[in-house]
Tab-separated table of C-alpha atoms and ligand atoms in Angstrom:
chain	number	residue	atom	x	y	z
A	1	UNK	CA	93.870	34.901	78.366
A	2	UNK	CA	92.952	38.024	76.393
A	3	UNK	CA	94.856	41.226	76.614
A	4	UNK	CA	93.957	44.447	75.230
A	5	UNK	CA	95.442	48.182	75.825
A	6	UNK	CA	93.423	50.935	76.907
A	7	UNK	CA	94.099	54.541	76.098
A	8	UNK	CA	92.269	57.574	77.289
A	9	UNK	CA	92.533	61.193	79.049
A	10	UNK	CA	92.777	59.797	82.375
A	11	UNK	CA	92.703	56.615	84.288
A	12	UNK	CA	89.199	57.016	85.117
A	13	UNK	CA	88.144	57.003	81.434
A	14	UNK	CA	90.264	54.227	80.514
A	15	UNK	CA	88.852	51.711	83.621
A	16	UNK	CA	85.891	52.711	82.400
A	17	UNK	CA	86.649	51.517	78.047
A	18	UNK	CA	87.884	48.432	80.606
A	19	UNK	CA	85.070	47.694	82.431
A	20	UNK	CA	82.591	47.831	79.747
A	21	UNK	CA	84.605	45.723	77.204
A	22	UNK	CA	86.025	43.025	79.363
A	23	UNK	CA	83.494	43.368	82.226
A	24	UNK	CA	84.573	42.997	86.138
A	25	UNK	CA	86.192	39.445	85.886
A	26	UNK	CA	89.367	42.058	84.183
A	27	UNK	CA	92.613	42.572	85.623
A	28	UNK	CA	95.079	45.239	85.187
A	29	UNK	CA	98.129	44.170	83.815
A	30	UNK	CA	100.090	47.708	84.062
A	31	UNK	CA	98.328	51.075	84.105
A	32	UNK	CA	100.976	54.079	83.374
A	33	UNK	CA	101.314	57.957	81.674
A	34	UNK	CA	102.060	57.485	78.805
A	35	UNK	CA	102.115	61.027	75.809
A	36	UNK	CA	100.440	60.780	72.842
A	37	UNK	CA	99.990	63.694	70.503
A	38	UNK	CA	101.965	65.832	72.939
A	39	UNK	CA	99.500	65.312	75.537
A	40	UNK	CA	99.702	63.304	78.473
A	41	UNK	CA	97.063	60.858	78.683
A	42	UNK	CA	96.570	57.047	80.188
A	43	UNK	CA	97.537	53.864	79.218
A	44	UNK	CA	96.234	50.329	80.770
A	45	UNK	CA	96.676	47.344	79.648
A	46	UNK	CA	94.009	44.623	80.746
A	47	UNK	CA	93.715	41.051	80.891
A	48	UNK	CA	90.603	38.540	80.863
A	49	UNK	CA	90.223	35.228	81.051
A	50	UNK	CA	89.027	33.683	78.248
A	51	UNK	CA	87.625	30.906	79.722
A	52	UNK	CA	85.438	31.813	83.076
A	53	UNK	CA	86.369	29.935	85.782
A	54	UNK	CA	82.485	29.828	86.975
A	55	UNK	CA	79.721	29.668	84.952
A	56	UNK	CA	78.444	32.897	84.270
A	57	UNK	CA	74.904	32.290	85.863
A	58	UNK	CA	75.371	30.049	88.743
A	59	UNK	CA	73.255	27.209	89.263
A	60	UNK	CA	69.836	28.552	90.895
A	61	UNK	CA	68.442	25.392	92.037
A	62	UNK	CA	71.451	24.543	94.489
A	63	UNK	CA	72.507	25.796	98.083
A	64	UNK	CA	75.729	26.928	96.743
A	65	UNK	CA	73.885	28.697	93.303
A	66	UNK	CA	71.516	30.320	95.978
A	67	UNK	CA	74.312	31.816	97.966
A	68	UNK	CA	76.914	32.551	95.110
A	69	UNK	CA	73.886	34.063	93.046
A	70	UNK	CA	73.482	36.413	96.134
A	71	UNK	CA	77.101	37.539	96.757
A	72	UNK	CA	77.622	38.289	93.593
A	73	UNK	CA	75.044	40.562	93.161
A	74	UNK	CA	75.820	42.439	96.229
A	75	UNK	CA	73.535	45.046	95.164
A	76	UNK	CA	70.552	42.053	95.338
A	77	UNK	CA	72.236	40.621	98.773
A	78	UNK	CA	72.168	44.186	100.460
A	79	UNK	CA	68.800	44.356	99.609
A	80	UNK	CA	67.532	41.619	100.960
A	81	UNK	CA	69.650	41.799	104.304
A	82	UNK	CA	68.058	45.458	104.141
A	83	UNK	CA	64.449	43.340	103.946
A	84	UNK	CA	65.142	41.096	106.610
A	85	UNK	CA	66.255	43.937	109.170
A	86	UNK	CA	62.929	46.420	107.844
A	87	UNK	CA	60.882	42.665	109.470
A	88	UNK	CA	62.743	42.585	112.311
A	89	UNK	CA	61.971	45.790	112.962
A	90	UNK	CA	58.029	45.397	111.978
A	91	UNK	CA	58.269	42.744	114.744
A	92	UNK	CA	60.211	45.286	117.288
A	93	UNK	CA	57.850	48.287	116.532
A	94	UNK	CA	54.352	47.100	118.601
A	95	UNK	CA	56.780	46.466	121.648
A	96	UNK	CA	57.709	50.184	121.370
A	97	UNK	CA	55.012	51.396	123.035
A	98	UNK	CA	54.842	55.222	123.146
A	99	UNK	CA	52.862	55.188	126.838
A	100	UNK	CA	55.906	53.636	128.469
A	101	UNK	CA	57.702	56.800	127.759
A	102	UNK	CA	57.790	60.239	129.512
A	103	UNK	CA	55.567	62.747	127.481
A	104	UNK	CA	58.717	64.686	126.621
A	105	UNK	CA	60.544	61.306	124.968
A	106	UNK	CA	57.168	60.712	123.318
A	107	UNK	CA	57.310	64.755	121.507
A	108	UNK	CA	61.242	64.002	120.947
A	109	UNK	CA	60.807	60.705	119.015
A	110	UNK	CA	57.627	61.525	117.321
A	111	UNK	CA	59.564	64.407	116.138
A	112	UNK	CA	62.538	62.363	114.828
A	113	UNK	CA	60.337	60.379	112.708
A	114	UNK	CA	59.088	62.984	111.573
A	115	UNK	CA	62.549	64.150	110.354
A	116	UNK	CA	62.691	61.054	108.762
A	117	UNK	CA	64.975	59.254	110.924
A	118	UNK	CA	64.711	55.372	110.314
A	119	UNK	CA	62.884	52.821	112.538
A	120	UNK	CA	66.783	50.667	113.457
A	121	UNK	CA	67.853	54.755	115.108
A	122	UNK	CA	64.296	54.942	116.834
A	123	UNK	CA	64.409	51.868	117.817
A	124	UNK	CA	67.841	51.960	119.717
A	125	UNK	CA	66.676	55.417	121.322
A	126	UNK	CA	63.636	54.092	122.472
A	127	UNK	CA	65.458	51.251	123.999
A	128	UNK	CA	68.476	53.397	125.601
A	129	UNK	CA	65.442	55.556	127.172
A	130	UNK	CA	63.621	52.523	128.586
A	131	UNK	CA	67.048	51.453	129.815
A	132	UNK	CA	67.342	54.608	132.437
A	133	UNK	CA	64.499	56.258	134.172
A	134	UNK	CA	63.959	59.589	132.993
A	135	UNK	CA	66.625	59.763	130.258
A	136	UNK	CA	66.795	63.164	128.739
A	137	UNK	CA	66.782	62.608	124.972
A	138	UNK	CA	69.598	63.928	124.511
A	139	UNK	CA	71.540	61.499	126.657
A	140	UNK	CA	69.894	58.373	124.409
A	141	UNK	CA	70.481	60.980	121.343
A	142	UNK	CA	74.535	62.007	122.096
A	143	UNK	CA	76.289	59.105	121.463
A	144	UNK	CA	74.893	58.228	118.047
A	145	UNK	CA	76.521	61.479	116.437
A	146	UNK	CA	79.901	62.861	116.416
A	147	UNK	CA	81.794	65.905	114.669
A	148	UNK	CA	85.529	66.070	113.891
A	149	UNK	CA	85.060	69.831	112.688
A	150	UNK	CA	86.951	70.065	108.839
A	151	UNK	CA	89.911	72.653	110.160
A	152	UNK	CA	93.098	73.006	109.817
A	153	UNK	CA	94.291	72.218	113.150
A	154	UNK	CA	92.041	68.895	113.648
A	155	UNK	CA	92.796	67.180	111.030
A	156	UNK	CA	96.707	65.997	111.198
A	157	UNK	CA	97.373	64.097	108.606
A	158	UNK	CA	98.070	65.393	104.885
A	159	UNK	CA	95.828	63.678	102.306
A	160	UNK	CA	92.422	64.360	102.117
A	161	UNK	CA	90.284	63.221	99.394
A	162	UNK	CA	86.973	64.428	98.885
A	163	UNK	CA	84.521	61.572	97.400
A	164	UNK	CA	80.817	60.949	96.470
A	165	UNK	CA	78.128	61.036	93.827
A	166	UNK	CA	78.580	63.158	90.563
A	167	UNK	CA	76.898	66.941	91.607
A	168	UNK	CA	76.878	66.115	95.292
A	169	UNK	CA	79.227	69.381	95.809
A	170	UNK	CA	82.880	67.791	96.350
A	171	UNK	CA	84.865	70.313	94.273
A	172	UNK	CA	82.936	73.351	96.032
A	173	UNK	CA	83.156	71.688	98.967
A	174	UNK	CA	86.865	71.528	98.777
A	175	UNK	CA	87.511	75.094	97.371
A	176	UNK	CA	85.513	77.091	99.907
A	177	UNK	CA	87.189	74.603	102.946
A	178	UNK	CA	91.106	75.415	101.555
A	179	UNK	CA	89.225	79.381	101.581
A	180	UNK	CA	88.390	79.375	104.824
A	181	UNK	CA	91.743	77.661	106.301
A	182	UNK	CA	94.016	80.098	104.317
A	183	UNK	CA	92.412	82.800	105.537
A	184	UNK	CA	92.319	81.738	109.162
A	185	UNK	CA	96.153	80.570	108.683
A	186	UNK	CA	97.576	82.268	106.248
A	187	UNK	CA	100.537	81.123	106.229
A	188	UNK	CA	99.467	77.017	105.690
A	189	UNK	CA	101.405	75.233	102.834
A	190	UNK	CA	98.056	74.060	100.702
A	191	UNK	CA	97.624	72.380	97.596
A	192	UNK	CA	94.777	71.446	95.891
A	193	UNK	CA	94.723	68.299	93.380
A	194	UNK	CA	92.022	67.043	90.908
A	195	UNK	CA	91.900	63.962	89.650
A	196	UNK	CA	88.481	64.759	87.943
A	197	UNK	CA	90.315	65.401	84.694
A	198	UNK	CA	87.452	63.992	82.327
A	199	UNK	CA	85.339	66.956	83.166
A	200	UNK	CA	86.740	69.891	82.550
A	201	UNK	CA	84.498	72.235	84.850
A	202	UNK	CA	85.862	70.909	88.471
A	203	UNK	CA	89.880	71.294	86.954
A	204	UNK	CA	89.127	74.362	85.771
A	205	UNK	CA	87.624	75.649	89.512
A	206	UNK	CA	90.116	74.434	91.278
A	207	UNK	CA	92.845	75.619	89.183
A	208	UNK	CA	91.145	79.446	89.285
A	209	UNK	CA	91.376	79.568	92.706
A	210	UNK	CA	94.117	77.886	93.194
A	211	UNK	CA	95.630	79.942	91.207
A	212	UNK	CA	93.868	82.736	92.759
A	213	UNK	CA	94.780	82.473	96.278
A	214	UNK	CA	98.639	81.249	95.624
A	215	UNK	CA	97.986	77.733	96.671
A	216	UNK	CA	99.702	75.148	94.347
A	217	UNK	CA	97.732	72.885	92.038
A	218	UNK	CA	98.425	69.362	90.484
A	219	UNK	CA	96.587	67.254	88.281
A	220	UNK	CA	96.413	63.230	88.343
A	221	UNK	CA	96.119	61.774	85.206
A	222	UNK	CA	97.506	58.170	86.422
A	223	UNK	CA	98.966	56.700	89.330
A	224	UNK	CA	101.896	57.795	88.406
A	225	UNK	CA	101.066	61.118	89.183
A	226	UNK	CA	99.502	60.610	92.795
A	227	UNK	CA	103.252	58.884	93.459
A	228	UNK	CA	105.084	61.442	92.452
A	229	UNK	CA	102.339	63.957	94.289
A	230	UNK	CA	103.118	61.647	97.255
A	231	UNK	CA	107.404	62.118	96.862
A	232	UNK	CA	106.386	65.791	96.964
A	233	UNK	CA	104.161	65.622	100.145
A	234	UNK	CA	106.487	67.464	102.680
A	235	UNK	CA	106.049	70.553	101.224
A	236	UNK	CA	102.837	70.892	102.177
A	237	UNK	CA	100.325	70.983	105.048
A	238	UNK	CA	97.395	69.530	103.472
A	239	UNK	CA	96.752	68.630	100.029
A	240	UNK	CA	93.086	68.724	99.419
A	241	UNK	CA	92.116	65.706	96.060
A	242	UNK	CA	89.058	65.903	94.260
A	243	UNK	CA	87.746	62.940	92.980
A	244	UNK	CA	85.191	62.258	89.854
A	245	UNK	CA	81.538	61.041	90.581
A	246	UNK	CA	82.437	57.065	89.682
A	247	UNK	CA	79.962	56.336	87.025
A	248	UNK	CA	78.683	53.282	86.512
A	249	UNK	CA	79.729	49.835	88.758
A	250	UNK	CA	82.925	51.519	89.364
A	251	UNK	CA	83.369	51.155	93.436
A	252	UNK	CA	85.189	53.296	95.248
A	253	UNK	CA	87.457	50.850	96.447
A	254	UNK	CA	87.888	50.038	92.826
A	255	UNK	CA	89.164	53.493	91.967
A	256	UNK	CA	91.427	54.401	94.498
A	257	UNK	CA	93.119	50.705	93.882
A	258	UNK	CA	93.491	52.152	90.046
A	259	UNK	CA	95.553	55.104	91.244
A	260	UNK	CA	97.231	53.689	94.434
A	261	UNK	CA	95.353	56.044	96.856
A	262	UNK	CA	94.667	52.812	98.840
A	263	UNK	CA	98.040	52.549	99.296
A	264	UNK	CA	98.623	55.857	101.463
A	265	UNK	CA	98.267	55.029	105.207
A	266	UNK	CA	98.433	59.137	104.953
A	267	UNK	CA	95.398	59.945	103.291
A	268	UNK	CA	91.570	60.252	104.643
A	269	UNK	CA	88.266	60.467	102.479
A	270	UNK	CA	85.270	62.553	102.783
A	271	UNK	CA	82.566	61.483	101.670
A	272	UNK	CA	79.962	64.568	99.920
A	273	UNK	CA	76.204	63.992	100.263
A	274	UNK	CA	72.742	65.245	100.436
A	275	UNK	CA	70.282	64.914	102.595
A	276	UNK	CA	67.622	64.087	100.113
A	277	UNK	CA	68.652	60.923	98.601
A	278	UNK	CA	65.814	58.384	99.170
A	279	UNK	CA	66.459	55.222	101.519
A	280	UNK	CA	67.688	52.816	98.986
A	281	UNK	CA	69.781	55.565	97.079
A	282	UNK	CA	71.962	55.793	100.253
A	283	UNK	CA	71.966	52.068	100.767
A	284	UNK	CA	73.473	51.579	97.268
A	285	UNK	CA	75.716	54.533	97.730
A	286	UNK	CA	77.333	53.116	100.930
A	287	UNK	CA	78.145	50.248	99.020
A	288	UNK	CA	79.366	52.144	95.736
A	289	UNK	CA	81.370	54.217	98.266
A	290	UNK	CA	82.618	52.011	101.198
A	291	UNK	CA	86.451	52.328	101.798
A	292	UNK	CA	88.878	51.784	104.513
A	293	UNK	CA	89.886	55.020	104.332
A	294	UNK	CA	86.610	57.028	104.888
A	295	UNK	CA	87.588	59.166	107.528
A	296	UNK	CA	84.308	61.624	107.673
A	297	UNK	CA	81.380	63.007	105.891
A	298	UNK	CA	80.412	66.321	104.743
A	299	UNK	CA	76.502	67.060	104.380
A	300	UNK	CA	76.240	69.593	101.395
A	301	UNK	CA	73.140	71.633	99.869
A	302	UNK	CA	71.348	71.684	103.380
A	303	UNK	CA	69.685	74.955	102.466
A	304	UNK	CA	67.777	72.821	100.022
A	305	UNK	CA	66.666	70.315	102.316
A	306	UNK	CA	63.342	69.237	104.089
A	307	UNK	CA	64.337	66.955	106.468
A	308	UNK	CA	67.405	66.099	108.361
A	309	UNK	CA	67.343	62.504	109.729
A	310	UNK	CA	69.828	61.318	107.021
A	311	UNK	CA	72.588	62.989	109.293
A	312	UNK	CA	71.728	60.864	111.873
A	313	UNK	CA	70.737	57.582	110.041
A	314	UNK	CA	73.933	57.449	108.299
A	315	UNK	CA	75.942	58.493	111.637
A	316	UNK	CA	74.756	55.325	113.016
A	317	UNK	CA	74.660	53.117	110.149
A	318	UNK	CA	78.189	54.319	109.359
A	319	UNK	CA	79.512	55.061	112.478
A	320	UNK	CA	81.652	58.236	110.487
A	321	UNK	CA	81.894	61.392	112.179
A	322	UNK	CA	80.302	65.013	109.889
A	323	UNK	CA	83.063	67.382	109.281
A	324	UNK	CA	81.453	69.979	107.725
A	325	UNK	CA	78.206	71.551	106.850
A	326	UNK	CA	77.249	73.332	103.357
A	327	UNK	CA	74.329	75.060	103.365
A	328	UNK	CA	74.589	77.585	100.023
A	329	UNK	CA	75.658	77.529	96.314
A	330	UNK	CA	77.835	80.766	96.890
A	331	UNK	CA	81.371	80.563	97.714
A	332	UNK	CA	81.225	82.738	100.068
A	333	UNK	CA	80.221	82.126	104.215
A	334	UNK	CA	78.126	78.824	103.120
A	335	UNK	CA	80.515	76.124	104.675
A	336	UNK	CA	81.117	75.280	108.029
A	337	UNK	CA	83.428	72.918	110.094
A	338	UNK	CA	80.633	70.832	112.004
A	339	UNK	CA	80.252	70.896	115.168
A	340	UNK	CA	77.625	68.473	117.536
A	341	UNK	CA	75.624	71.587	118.368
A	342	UNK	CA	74.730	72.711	115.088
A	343	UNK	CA	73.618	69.402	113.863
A	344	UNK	CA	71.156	69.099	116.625
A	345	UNK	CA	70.208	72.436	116.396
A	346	UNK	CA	69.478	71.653	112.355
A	347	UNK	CA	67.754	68.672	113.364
A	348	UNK	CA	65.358	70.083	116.123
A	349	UNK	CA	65.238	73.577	115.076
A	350	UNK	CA	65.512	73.968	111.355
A	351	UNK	CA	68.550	76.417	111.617
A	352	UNK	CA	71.103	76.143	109.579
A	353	UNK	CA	74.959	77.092	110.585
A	354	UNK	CA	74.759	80.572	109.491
A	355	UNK	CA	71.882	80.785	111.921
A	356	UNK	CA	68.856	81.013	109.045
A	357	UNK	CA	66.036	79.069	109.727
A	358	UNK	CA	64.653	76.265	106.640
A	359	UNK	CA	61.208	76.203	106.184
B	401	LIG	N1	72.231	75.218	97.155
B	401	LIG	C1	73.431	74.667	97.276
B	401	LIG	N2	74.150	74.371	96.178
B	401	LIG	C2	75.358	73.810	96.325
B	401	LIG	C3	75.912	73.511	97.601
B	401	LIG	N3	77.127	72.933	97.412
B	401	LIG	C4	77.326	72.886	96.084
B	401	LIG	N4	76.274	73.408	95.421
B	401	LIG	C5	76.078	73.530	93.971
B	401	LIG	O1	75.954	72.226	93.413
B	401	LIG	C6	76.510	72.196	92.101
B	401	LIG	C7	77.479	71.050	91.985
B	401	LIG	O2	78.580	71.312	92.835
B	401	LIG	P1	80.032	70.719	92.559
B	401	LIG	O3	80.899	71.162	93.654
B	401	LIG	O4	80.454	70.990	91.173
B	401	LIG	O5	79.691	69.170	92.714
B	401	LIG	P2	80.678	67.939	92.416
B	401	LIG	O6	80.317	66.875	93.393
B	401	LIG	O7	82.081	68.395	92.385
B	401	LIG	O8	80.175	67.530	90.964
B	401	LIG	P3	80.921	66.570	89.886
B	401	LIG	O9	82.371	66.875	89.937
B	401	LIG	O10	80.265	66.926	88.605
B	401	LIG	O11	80.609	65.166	90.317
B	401	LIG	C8	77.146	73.555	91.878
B	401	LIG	O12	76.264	74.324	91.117
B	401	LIG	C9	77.292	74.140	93.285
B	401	LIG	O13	77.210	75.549	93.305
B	401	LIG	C10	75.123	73.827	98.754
B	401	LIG	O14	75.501	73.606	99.902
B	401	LIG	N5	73.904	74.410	98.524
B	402	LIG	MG1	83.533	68.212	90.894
């Protein structure tokens, strides 16, 4: 077994030295706050194995090398399960004949292809409007989405994290949402928390406005620090974490492990996207970003999309409800708590929630 100690300006930063040293096969041995210089920073200390228990490339030729080749490059695995379903769905598509369909589900699907919705969604609404004789689209269309609107009064418990690509608008995201619920309850205990220390812009936003507005503001360095935010919790209503973009192979699952956010039954993740990411960009960010704990996701930088079937692919792929809509790069009136009605109305109609229409 080889050990080796990790220092760096957060916890992020030092997984990272980790992971590219002693690759994924590492395991953390202790990971604390420790000061150096008069600064806080983070210490881990890792452990591999010197000798790999497998080989490193499995046997190709065998049953077993096929099939542990393919889980462990889940990447690989996803991408061929993605394969097999885009053939099974070659095979489906002739039997979805357009003439057995009212000229009014004909417009409606034509239209959500258009939109970019994928064939598995089109597929199932096609079959729900076979099912019933003169299903109205929205019937086959209704259960695939839902919206827990991002307020203060829906959401109950008091963790929220917000998670997702680097740029995808999490720290914006989270500033102009603890805006808006202030102002409508002014009197709500919030605190806003990054744990996006490597880059300085996001710490530095959220501490402005915390700052700002008189919300508190913490910063977590280590794990340490997101236990001692956690003994602290009852002061507040809601405390509102920003998370880094994970670079890298660094999972989400991965991360929150590293602080001990998995450990907090109280705590629910948002996950920040766009609508523009190609097919097999969101495919390998479900997997970079799967977690227990997702809890909702918030579609950001809709004023600078095209098409909108990415809401509803990833509502049924998913299954997670949208909890709020972003639709500006202002601050100011360019979030909204979703709602069911302004999603479809985005989707069929173009509008956005402040009621301008995209091009
Ligand atoms: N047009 C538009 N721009 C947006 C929207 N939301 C965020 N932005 C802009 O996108 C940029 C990135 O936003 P951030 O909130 O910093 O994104 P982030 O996910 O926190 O980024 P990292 O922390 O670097 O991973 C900023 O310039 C925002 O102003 C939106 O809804 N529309
Ligand atoms: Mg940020």
């Amino acid at each position: 077994m080889r050990m080796k100690t990790y220092r760096a300006a957060t916890s992020t930063a030092a997984f990272a030295k980790v992971k590219s040293e002693l690759g994924d096969e590492a395991v953390i041995l202790s990971n604390k706050t420790v000061t150096e210089n008069g600064c806080k920073c983070c210490e881990i200390v890792a452990a591999v194995d010197n000798q790999p228990a497998r080989p490193a490339r499995p046997q190709q030729d065998t049953k077993e090398g096929v099939v542990d080749a393919a889980l462990r490059d889940s990447v690989g695995w996803q991408r061929e399960w993605s394969q097999i379903k885009g053939q099974i769905m070659a095979l489906m598509k002739p039997q979805m004949d357009p003439a057995r369909l009212s000229p009014k589900q004909r417009v409606a699907l034509e239209y959500l292809e258009r939109e970019e919705v994928d064939e598995r969604v089109l597929t199932h609404v096609y079959c729900t409007m076979r099912e019933t004789e003169n299903c109205p689209v929205m019937t086959a269309l209704d259960p695939l989405l839902k919206a827990t609107p991002f307020t203060s009064g829906t959401w109950t418990n008091t963790f929220h994290a917000f998670a997702g690509p680097g740029g995808a608008g999490k720290t914006s995201s989270l500033v102009r949402l603890a805006l808006r619920m202030k102002k409508e309850r002014p009197g709500m205990r919030l605190c806003l928390a990054t744990a996006d220390g490597g880059r300085g812009k996001g710490r530095l936003i959220l501490k402005h406005y915390a700052e700002l507005s008189g919300l508190a503001f913490r910063e977590i360095i280590t794990r340490e620090d997101f236990a001692l935010l956690r003994d602290e919790a009852r002061q507040f209503d809601m405390i509102l974490i920003d998370l880094p973009g994970l670079s890298g192979r660094t999972t989400l699952e991965e991360w929150s492990r590293l602080y001990g956010l998995d450990e907090c039954p109280d705590l629910s993740i948002h996950l920040v996207m766009n609508p523009y990411y190609s097919k097999g960009q969101f495919e390998r960010f479900m997997d970079k970003y799967k977690s227990e704990q997702l809890a909702s996701v918030i579609w950001t930088k809709l004023d600078e999309a095209c098409t909108f079937g990415s809401i509803l692919n990833m509502a049924f792929a998913g299954g997670l409800p949208v909890s709020a809509l972003s639709y500006g790069p202002g601050l100011k009136n360019s979030i909204s708590p979703a709602t069911e009605e302004m999603i479809w109305r985005l989707m069929f109609m173009r509008r956005l929630p402040d009621g301008n229409t995209q091009p």
